[in-house]
Short mmCIF file of C-alpha atoms in Angstrom, two decimals:
data_model
loop_
_atom_site.label_atom_id
_atom_site.label_comp_id
_atom_site.label_asym_id
_atom_site.label_seq_id
_atom_site.Cartn_x
_atom_site.Cartn_y
_atom_site.Cartn_z
CA MET A 18 0.12 0.01 -0.08
CA ILE A 19 2.86 2.45 0.23
CA HIS A 20 3.25 4.29 -2.98
CA GLU A 21 6.95 4.70 -4.65
CA ARG A 22 7.65 6.50 -1.28
CA LEU A 23 11.79 5.51 -1.39
CA THR A 24 11.65 7.85 -5.34
CA VAL A 25 11.49 10.53 -3.18
CA SER A 26 13.62 9.72 -0.03
CA LYS A 27 16.76 7.68 0.15
CA THR A 28 16.69 7.94 4.42
CA PRO A 29 15.58 4.97 6.03
CA LEU A 30 11.64 5.62 7.44
CA SER A 31 11.17 5.44 11.10
CA PRO A 32 8.45 3.50 12.32
CA THR A 33 5.67 5.72 13.01
CA LEU A 34 6.31 7.40 9.29
CA GLU A 35 6.09 3.97 7.62
CA LEU A 36 3.20 3.71 9.38
CA THR A 37 1.54 6.79 8.53
CA ILE A 38 2.67 5.76 5.19
CA ASP A 39 0.65 3.07 4.92
CA LEU A 40 -2.68 4.46 6.89
CA MET A 41 -2.67 7.45 3.97
CA SER A 42 -2.68 5.21 1.62
CA ARG A 43 -5.85 3.84 2.18
CA SER A 44 -8.43 6.30 0.34
CA SER A 45 -10.87 6.27 3.67
CA VAL A 46 -13.14 9.53 3.00
CA THR A 47 -15.90 9.25 5.79
CA PRO A 48 -17.16 6.78 6.87
CA THR A 49 -15.01 4.40 4.66
CA ASP A 50 -12.21 3.08 6.63
CA ALA A 51 -10.51 1.40 4.00
CA GLY A 52 -8.45 -1.21 6.16
CA CYS A 53 -6.95 1.41 8.34
CA GLN A 54 -8.36 0.31 11.87
CA ARG A 55 -7.36 -3.70 10.77
CA LEU A 56 -3.38 -2.50 9.82
CA MET A 57 -3.72 -0.97 13.46
CA CYS A 58 -5.50 -4.10 15.60
CA ASP A 59 -2.85 -5.93 13.81
CA ARG A 60 0.12 -4.08 15.68
CA LEU A 61 -1.80 -3.91 18.88
CA ALA A 62 -2.74 -7.02 18.86
CA ALA A 63 0.75 -8.48 18.65
CA ILE A 64 1.54 -6.28 22.15
CA GLY A 65 -1.49 -7.90 24.16
CA PHE A 66 -4.28 -5.66 23.05
CA ASN A 67 -7.80 -7.27 23.25
CA ILE A 68 -9.42 -5.98 19.76
CA GLU A 69 -13.41 -5.39 19.93
CA PRO A 70 -14.62 -4.38 16.34
CA LEU A 71 -18.15 -2.17 16.98
CA ARG A 72 -20.01 -1.73 14.00
CA PHE A 73 -22.74 0.71 13.85
CA GLU A 74 -24.88 0.96 10.62
CA ASP A 75 -22.20 2.10 8.18
CA VAL A 76 -19.52 3.25 10.34
CA ASP A 77 -16.51 0.92 11.69
CA ASN A 78 -15.52 1.43 15.04
CA VAL A 79 -12.69 -0.59 17.32
CA TRP A 80 -12.06 -0.78 20.93
CA ALA A 81 -8.86 -2.51 21.81
CA ARG A 82 -7.78 -2.61 25.39
CA ARG A 83 -4.63 -4.33 27.14
CA GLY A 84 -5.12 -4.38 30.79
CA ASN A 85 -8.29 -5.16 33.12
CA SER A 86 -7.51 -2.66 35.88
CA GLY A 87 -7.76 0.84 36.23
CA PRO A 88 -6.49 3.44 35.96
CA LEU A 89 -7.64 3.61 32.03
CA ILE A 90 -6.16 6.13 30.02
CA CYS A 91 -7.46 6.10 25.89
CA PHE A 92 -5.98 6.98 22.59
CA ALA A 93 -9.22 8.79 20.67
CA GLY A 94 -8.96 9.38 17.11
CA HIS A 95 -10.67 8.33 13.25
CA THR A 96 -9.19 7.09 10.26
CA ASP A 97 -11.58 8.52 7.90
CA VAL A 98 -10.87 12.18 6.28
CA VAL A 99 -12.71 14.26 4.44
CA PRO A 100 -12.61 14.40 0.58
CA THR A 101 -10.07 15.60 -1.03
CA GLY A 102 -11.47 18.36 -3.51
CA PRO A 103 -9.80 18.91 -7.28
CA LEU A 104 -7.49 16.15 -8.10
CA ALA A 105 -5.77 18.64 -10.56
CA GLN A 106 -4.94 20.86 -7.63
CA TRP A 107 -3.03 18.45 -5.48
CA THR A 108 1.39 18.59 -6.32
CA SER A 109 0.95 15.06 -6.06
CA PRO A 110 -2.01 12.29 -5.49
CA PRO A 111 -3.69 12.77 -2.10
CA PHE A 112 -3.95 8.99 -1.53
CA ALA A 113 -0.50 8.13 -2.83
CA PRO A 114 1.85 10.01 0.35
CA GLU A 115 5.23 11.58 -1.45
CA ILE A 116 7.89 12.72 1.13
CA ARG A 117 9.47 16.40 0.14
CA ASP A 118 11.65 18.81 1.27
CA GLY A 119 11.18 17.03 4.94
CA MET A 120 7.00 17.30 4.61
CA LEU A 121 5.29 13.68 4.04
CA TYR A 122 2.01 14.99 1.67
CA GLY A 123 -1.01 13.66 1.10
CA ARG A 124 -4.85 13.37 2.98
CA GLY A 125 -4.57 12.57 6.40
CA ALA A 126 -0.85 13.35 7.28
CA ALA A 127 -1.81 15.90 10.23
CA ASP A 128 -5.75 15.04 10.42
CA MET A 129 -5.14 12.39 11.79
CA LYS A 130 -3.07 9.41 10.68
CA GLY A 131 -0.35 11.03 11.83
CA SER A 132 -1.24 10.99 15.04
CA LEU A 133 -2.88 7.72 14.57
CA ALA A 134 0.66 6.20 13.68
CA ALA A 135 2.52 8.13 16.56
CA MET A 136 -0.01 6.60 19.19
CA VAL A 137 1.00 2.74 18.20
CA THR A 138 4.61 3.51 17.79
CA ALA A 139 4.52 5.00 21.40
CA CYS A 140 2.26 2.45 22.77
CA GLU A 141 4.99 -0.72 21.14
CA ARG A 142 7.68 1.30 22.51
CA PHE A 143 6.11 1.46 26.15
CA VAL A 144 4.89 -1.78 26.24
CA ALA A 145 8.37 -3.15 25.75
CA ARG A 146 9.79 -1.21 28.35
CA TYR A 147 7.31 -2.03 30.63
CA PRO A 148 5.36 -5.32 29.77
CA ASP A 149 3.92 -5.84 33.37
CA HIS A 150 3.09 -1.94 33.30
CA PRO A 151 -0.14 -1.33 36.12
CA GLY A 152 -3.41 0.14 34.71
CA SER A 153 -4.75 -0.22 31.32
CA ILE A 154 -4.07 1.44 27.84
CA ALA A 155 -6.99 1.51 25.83
CA TYR A 156 -7.44 2.55 22.05
CA LEU A 157 -10.95 3.89 20.72
CA ILE A 158 -11.09 4.62 16.73
CA THR A 159 -13.99 5.53 14.30
CA SER A 160 -14.43 6.38 10.87
CA ASP A 161 -17.23 8.42 11.75
CA GLU A 162 -15.52 12.06 13.07
CA GLU A 163 -15.63 13.39 9.72
CA GLY A 164 -19.01 12.97 8.89
CA PRO A 165 -22.10 13.17 11.08
CA SER A 166 -20.58 12.05 13.98
CA ILE A 167 -24.05 9.49 14.46
CA ASN A 168 -22.39 6.04 14.60
CA GLY A 169 -19.00 6.55 15.63
CA THR A 170 -17.18 7.55 19.05
CA VAL A 171 -20.57 8.43 20.37
CA LYS A 172 -22.04 5.06 20.32
CA VAL A 173 -19.03 3.90 21.12
CA VAL A 174 -18.97 5.56 24.02
CA GLU A 175 -22.54 4.68 24.84
CA HIS A 176 -21.68 0.41 24.72
CA LEU A 177 -18.68 1.15 27.23
CA GLU A 178 -21.22 2.92 29.47
CA ALA A 179 -23.54 0.10 29.37
CA ARG A 180 -21.28 -2.28 30.76
CA HIS A 181 -19.94 0.37 33.40
CA GLU A 182 -16.24 0.30 31.50
CA LYS A 183 -14.73 3.95 32.59
CA ILE A 184 -12.01 5.65 30.89
CA ASP A 185 -10.09 7.88 33.45
CA TRP A 186 -7.77 10.04 31.27
CA CYS A 187 -8.28 10.15 27.08
CA LEU A 188 -6.11 11.65 25.06
CA VAL A 189 -7.68 12.86 21.53
CA GLY A 190 -5.03 13.09 18.54
CA GLU A 191 -6.87 16.00 16.91
CA PRO A 192 -4.19 18.54 15.50
CA THR A 193 -3.89 20.98 17.99
CA SER A 194 -0.26 22.51 17.74
CA SER A 195 0.58 25.80 15.72
CA ASN A 196 3.81 26.04 15.43
CA LEU A 197 5.74 23.68 16.91
CA VAL A 198 4.28 20.14 18.28
CA GLY A 199 3.14 20.60 21.59
CA ASP A 200 3.16 24.41 21.63
CA VAL A 201 -1.08 24.17 21.85
CA ILE A 202 -3.15 21.07 23.81
CA LYS A 203 -6.93 21.67 23.58
CA ASN A 204 -8.02 21.21 27.52
CA GLY A 205 -11.78 21.76 26.11
CA ARG A 206 -13.94 22.82 23.27
CA ARG A 207 -16.64 25.45 23.00
CA GLY A 208 -20.56 23.79 22.42
CA SER A 209 -22.21 23.88 19.45
CA LEU A 210 -25.98 24.65 18.89
CA ASN A 211 -27.93 24.68 15.23
CA GLY A 212 -30.68 26.26 14.70
CA ILE A 213 -32.52 25.87 10.94
CA LEU A 214 -35.78 28.77 11.68
CA THR A 215 -38.17 29.23 9.40
CA VAL A 216 -40.71 32.29 9.49
CA ARG A 217 -44.03 32.44 7.95
CA GLY A 218 -45.33 35.33 5.97
CA VAL A 219 -47.82 35.00 3.00
CA GLN A 220 -46.80 34.82 -0.85
CA GLY A 221 -48.48 37.16 -2.72
CA HIS A 222 -47.80 39.73 -6.12
CA ILE A 223 -45.18 42.43 -5.50
CA ALA A 224 -47.06 45.33 -7.04
CA TYR A 225 -49.81 44.74 -3.72
CA PRO A 226 -48.02 44.64 -0.63
CA GLN A 227 -51.14 45.01 1.53
CA LEU A 228 -52.09 41.71 0.25
CA ALA A 229 -48.90 39.93 1.54
CA LYS A 230 -46.57 39.17 4.10
CA ASN A 231 -43.14 39.77 3.57
CA PRO A 232 -41.24 37.26 6.28
CA ILE A 233 -37.88 38.92 4.93
CA HIS A 234 -39.45 42.28 6.42
CA LEU A 235 -40.85 40.81 9.21
CA ALA A 236 -37.91 38.94 10.59
CA ALA A 237 -35.21 41.81 9.67
CA PRO A 238 -35.53 43.73 13.39
CA ALA A 239 -35.45 39.87 15.32
CA LEU A 240 -32.09 39.24 13.06
CA ALA A 241 -30.37 42.85 13.31
CA GLU A 242 -30.91 42.40 17.27
CA LEU A 243 -29.73 38.63 17.59
CA ALA A 244 -26.79 39.90 16.21
CA THR A 245 -26.10 42.71 18.58
CA ILE A 246 -26.80 40.42 21.95
CA GLU A 247 -24.34 39.38 24.52
CA TRP A 248 -25.15 36.18 25.31
CA ASP A 249 -22.54 35.95 27.69
CA ARG A 250 -18.32 37.08 28.72
CA GLY A 251 -17.02 34.40 28.41
CA ASN A 252 -14.61 32.86 30.88
CA GLU A 253 -10.87 32.53 32.12
CA PHE A 254 -10.79 29.26 29.70
CA PHE A 255 -13.65 30.21 27.15
CA PRO A 256 -14.23 33.48 24.77
CA PRO A 257 -17.96 34.56 24.78
CA THR A 258 -20.73 32.88 23.58
CA SER A 259 -20.99 33.94 19.97
CA PHE A 260 -24.43 33.75 17.72
CA GLN A 261 -23.39 33.49 13.74
CA ILE A 262 -26.25 33.16 10.74
CA SER A 263 -24.61 31.00 7.95
CA ASN A 264 -27.33 31.05 5.55
CA ILE A 265 -30.69 32.93 4.27
CA LYS A 266 -32.68 31.36 2.09
CA GLY A 267 -36.20 32.86 0.40
CA GLY A 268 -38.14 33.59 -2.43
CA THR A 269 -38.89 31.79 -5.36
CA GLY A 270 -36.06 33.68 -7.92
CA ALA A 271 -38.46 36.09 -9.18
CA THR A 272 -38.41 39.81 -8.80
CA ASN A 273 -42.06 40.04 -8.73
CA VAL A 274 -43.02 37.77 -5.93
CA ILE A 275 -42.85 38.36 -2.57
CA PRO A 276 -41.91 35.03 -0.81
CA GLY A 277 -44.35 32.75 1.40
CA GLU A 278 -41.05 31.51 3.96
CA LEU A 279 -37.65 32.80 4.96
CA GLU A 280 -35.36 30.29 6.51
CA VAL A 281 -32.09 31.10 8.35
CA VAL A 282 -29.25 28.48 9.45
CA PHE A 283 -27.90 29.90 12.35
CA ASN A 284 -25.47 28.70 14.90
CA PHE A 285 -23.71 29.24 18.42
CA ARG A 286 -20.48 28.23 19.78
CA PHE A 287 -21.16 28.16 23.29
CA SER A 288 -18.84 28.64 26.90
CA THR A 289 -19.58 27.08 30.06
CA GLU A 290 -21.08 30.08 30.88
CA SER A 291 -24.67 29.36 29.29
CA THR A 292 -26.35 26.40 28.35
CA GLU A 293 -27.97 25.05 25.55
CA THR A 294 -31.25 25.03 27.53
CA GLY A 295 -30.99 28.99 28.15
CA LEU A 296 -29.94 30.07 24.52
CA ARG A 297 -32.95 28.64 23.25
CA GLN A 298 -35.23 30.03 25.78
CA ARG A 299 -33.57 33.32 24.90
CA ILE A 300 -34.00 32.72 21.08
CA HIS A 301 -37.54 32.26 21.61
CA GLU A 302 -38.39 34.64 23.85
CA LEU A 303 -36.78 37.18 21.50
CA LEU A 304 -38.83 36.22 18.72
CA ASP A 305 -42.26 35.72 20.23
CA ARG A 306 -41.55 39.50 21.38
CA HIS A 307 -41.22 40.35 17.58
CA GLY A 308 -44.90 38.66 16.88
CA LEU A 309 -43.31 37.28 14.30
CA ASP A 310 -44.81 32.96 13.20
CA TYR A 311 -42.54 30.94 12.92
CA SER A 312 -40.66 27.31 13.99
CA ILE A 313 -37.60 26.33 14.82
CA HIS A 314 -35.63 23.09 14.25
CA TRP A 315 -32.69 22.65 17.13
CA SER A 316 -29.85 20.63 16.60
CA LEU A 317 -27.00 19.65 19.36
CA SER A 318 -23.26 18.95 18.22
CA GLY A 319 -22.08 18.97 21.81
CA ASN A 320 -21.87 20.56 25.06
CA PRO A 321 -18.76 22.33 25.90
CA PHE A 322 -16.08 20.45 28.04
CA LEU A 323 -13.20 21.27 29.80
CA THR A 324 -10.32 19.80 31.75
CA ALA A 325 -9.19 22.34 33.66
CA GLU A 326 -6.36 20.54 35.27
CA GLY A 327 -5.58 17.33 36.58
CA GLN A 328 -3.66 14.45 35.87
CA LEU A 329 -3.62 14.22 32.44
CA VAL A 330 -3.34 18.31 32.16
CA GLU A 331 0.13 18.32 34.15
CA ALA A 332 1.35 14.74 32.86
CA THR A 333 0.63 16.22 29.33
CA GLN A 334 2.62 19.32 29.93
CA GLN A 335 5.06 17.56 31.76
CA ALA A 336 5.52 15.13 28.86
CA ILE A 337 6.12 18.50 26.57
CA ARG A 338 8.78 19.41 28.46
CA THR A 339 10.55 16.66 28.55
CA VAL A 340 10.51 16.02 25.23
CA THR A 341 10.49 19.40 23.01
CA GLY A 342 11.67 21.27 26.39
CA ILE A 343 8.86 23.74 25.51
CA GLU A 344 5.86 25.10 27.79
CA THR A 345 2.68 24.35 26.39
CA GLU A 346 -0.56 26.64 25.58
CA LEU A 347 -4.22 25.17 26.85
CA SER A 348 -6.79 26.09 24.60
CA THR A 349 -10.37 25.85 23.91
CA SER A 350 -10.29 27.37 20.63
CA GLY A 351 -11.41 25.81 17.51
CA GLY A 352 -14.30 23.72 16.39
CA THR A 353 -15.60 20.56 18.02
CA SER A 354 -14.00 17.33 18.48
CA ASP A 355 -14.66 13.59 19.76
CA GLY A 356 -14.05 14.58 22.51
CA ARG A 357 -17.65 15.84 23.60
CA PHE A 358 -19.02 12.44 23.61
CA ILE A 359 -16.10 11.58 26.20
CA ALA A 360 -15.86 14.12 28.64
CA PRO A 361 -19.44 13.43 29.65
CA THR A 362 -18.66 10.12 30.92
CA GLY A 363 -16.19 11.87 33.47
CA ALA A 364 -12.99 11.50 31.68
CA GLN A 365 -10.01 14.13 31.83
CA VAL A 366 -10.02 14.64 27.98
CA LEU A 367 -6.92 16.40 26.31
CA GLU A 368 -6.42 17.28 22.71
CA LEU A 369 -2.77 16.75 21.35
CA GLY A 370 -1.52 16.31 17.95
CA PRO A 371 0.18 17.59 14.86
CA LEU A 372 0.44 21.15 13.43
CA ASN A 373 -2.67 22.02 11.92
CA ALA A 374 -2.13 24.44 9.25
CA THR A 375 -3.12 22.75 6.27
CA ILE A 376 -5.35 20.41 7.86
CA HIS A 377 -8.81 19.92 5.09
CA LYS A 378 -6.80 22.24 2.54
CA LEU A 379 -5.33 20.93 -0.45
CA ASN A 380 -1.42 19.02 0.13
CA GLU A 381 -2.17 18.99 3.13
CA CYS A 382 1.27 17.81 4.60
CA VAL A 383 2.83 17.10 8.03
CA ALA A 384 6.81 17.13 9.00
CA LEU A 385 8.50 14.31 9.29
CA GLU A 386 10.57 15.16 12.44
CA ASP A 387 7.21 16.24 14.05
CA LEU A 388 5.66 12.43 13.48
CA ASP A 389 8.37 11.20 16.11
CA THR A 390 8.98 14.28 18.20
CA LEU A 391 4.65 13.44 18.52
CA SER A 392 4.83 9.41 19.25
CA ASP A 393 7.65 10.51 21.92
CA ILE A 394 5.48 12.86 23.51
CA TYR A 395 2.72 9.99 23.63
CA GLU A 396 4.70 7.48 25.31
CA GLN A 397 6.19 9.69 27.85
CA ILE A 398 3.06 10.16 28.85
CA LEU A 399 1.96 7.24 29.07
CA VAL A 400 5.52 6.59 31.32
CA ASN A 401 4.12 10.15 33.38
CA LEU A 402 0.58 8.29 33.94
CA LEU A 403 1.17 4.97 34.87
CA ILE A 404 5.02 4.41 35.68
CA ASP A 405 5.95 7.89 37.51
#
């Protein structure tokens, strides 16, 4: 599955780089796994992991665990990747990984097959050093993170909760770094609440407005007010909650027809200072005050979560310091991750991965040396939590 990689580099490849290339060579556009999980599981089974495939609908997931006692540290991640975009605009085929000038190019290099490979090789070295280590190590891997995220991590977590299997610490391999590997780790994420607002009016001829009700005109004052509200002021870990309208649709396309309906798609990215219930209530109160005839379809992508302090934060900061010598920044910026499904179980959750500058872009890439650095950090985290 490795595509002529040695034609671009005569330097021997590290185990982490080898595995990254093997994973990237598989076209696993969400929700397809394309054999990535089996590749990882074969490696994990060889060092004593019990492998439990968990398929829900069209999504492949796996829970792999080594050890039966606590505490349990879990590496979490996803084998699926986003679509490539225009192939002609890639400098090399996105699923034929290529090394150029110290960088590995291809879809999934940074998000997040490099992290997955680093997690596996870190554990291989750790188990070789500490075959009788205390506690347990697990992997929760899905192929549904870049998609709708309904048959992936959330279903696995429900499965684990049903049998009272608890994760103490969870390290998600999302690409978090800005300039150097480990300079930023995510210790939480904002919540995401989506709404589709439908405002009803009366369709009519634009020359006879007295016989119609224009929902765009009716909704405009309310939308303007929504755009100026201070929902909260955030806190030391989160910026203030933001409200953004992403789409507006109304009308028939004709210039002489007053529309009968207006559809507005909006999103809240909210801090721990606000709640889903509170935000929904405030929206309804405002729209009712404006006297609109409306309905809203709500969908919650995830509540905010925060791991402000504790053993995982301390172990991760110390590991980064040991391996790289840098001090890391805790951050809750960015979008959502599957950590939102794991944190509510009571687990301490952090995200740590490579640089995120090229994720979801054409010519996605990662620095070769960063993959080995990341693997070393993951290994040191295992040592800090289970041995020291």
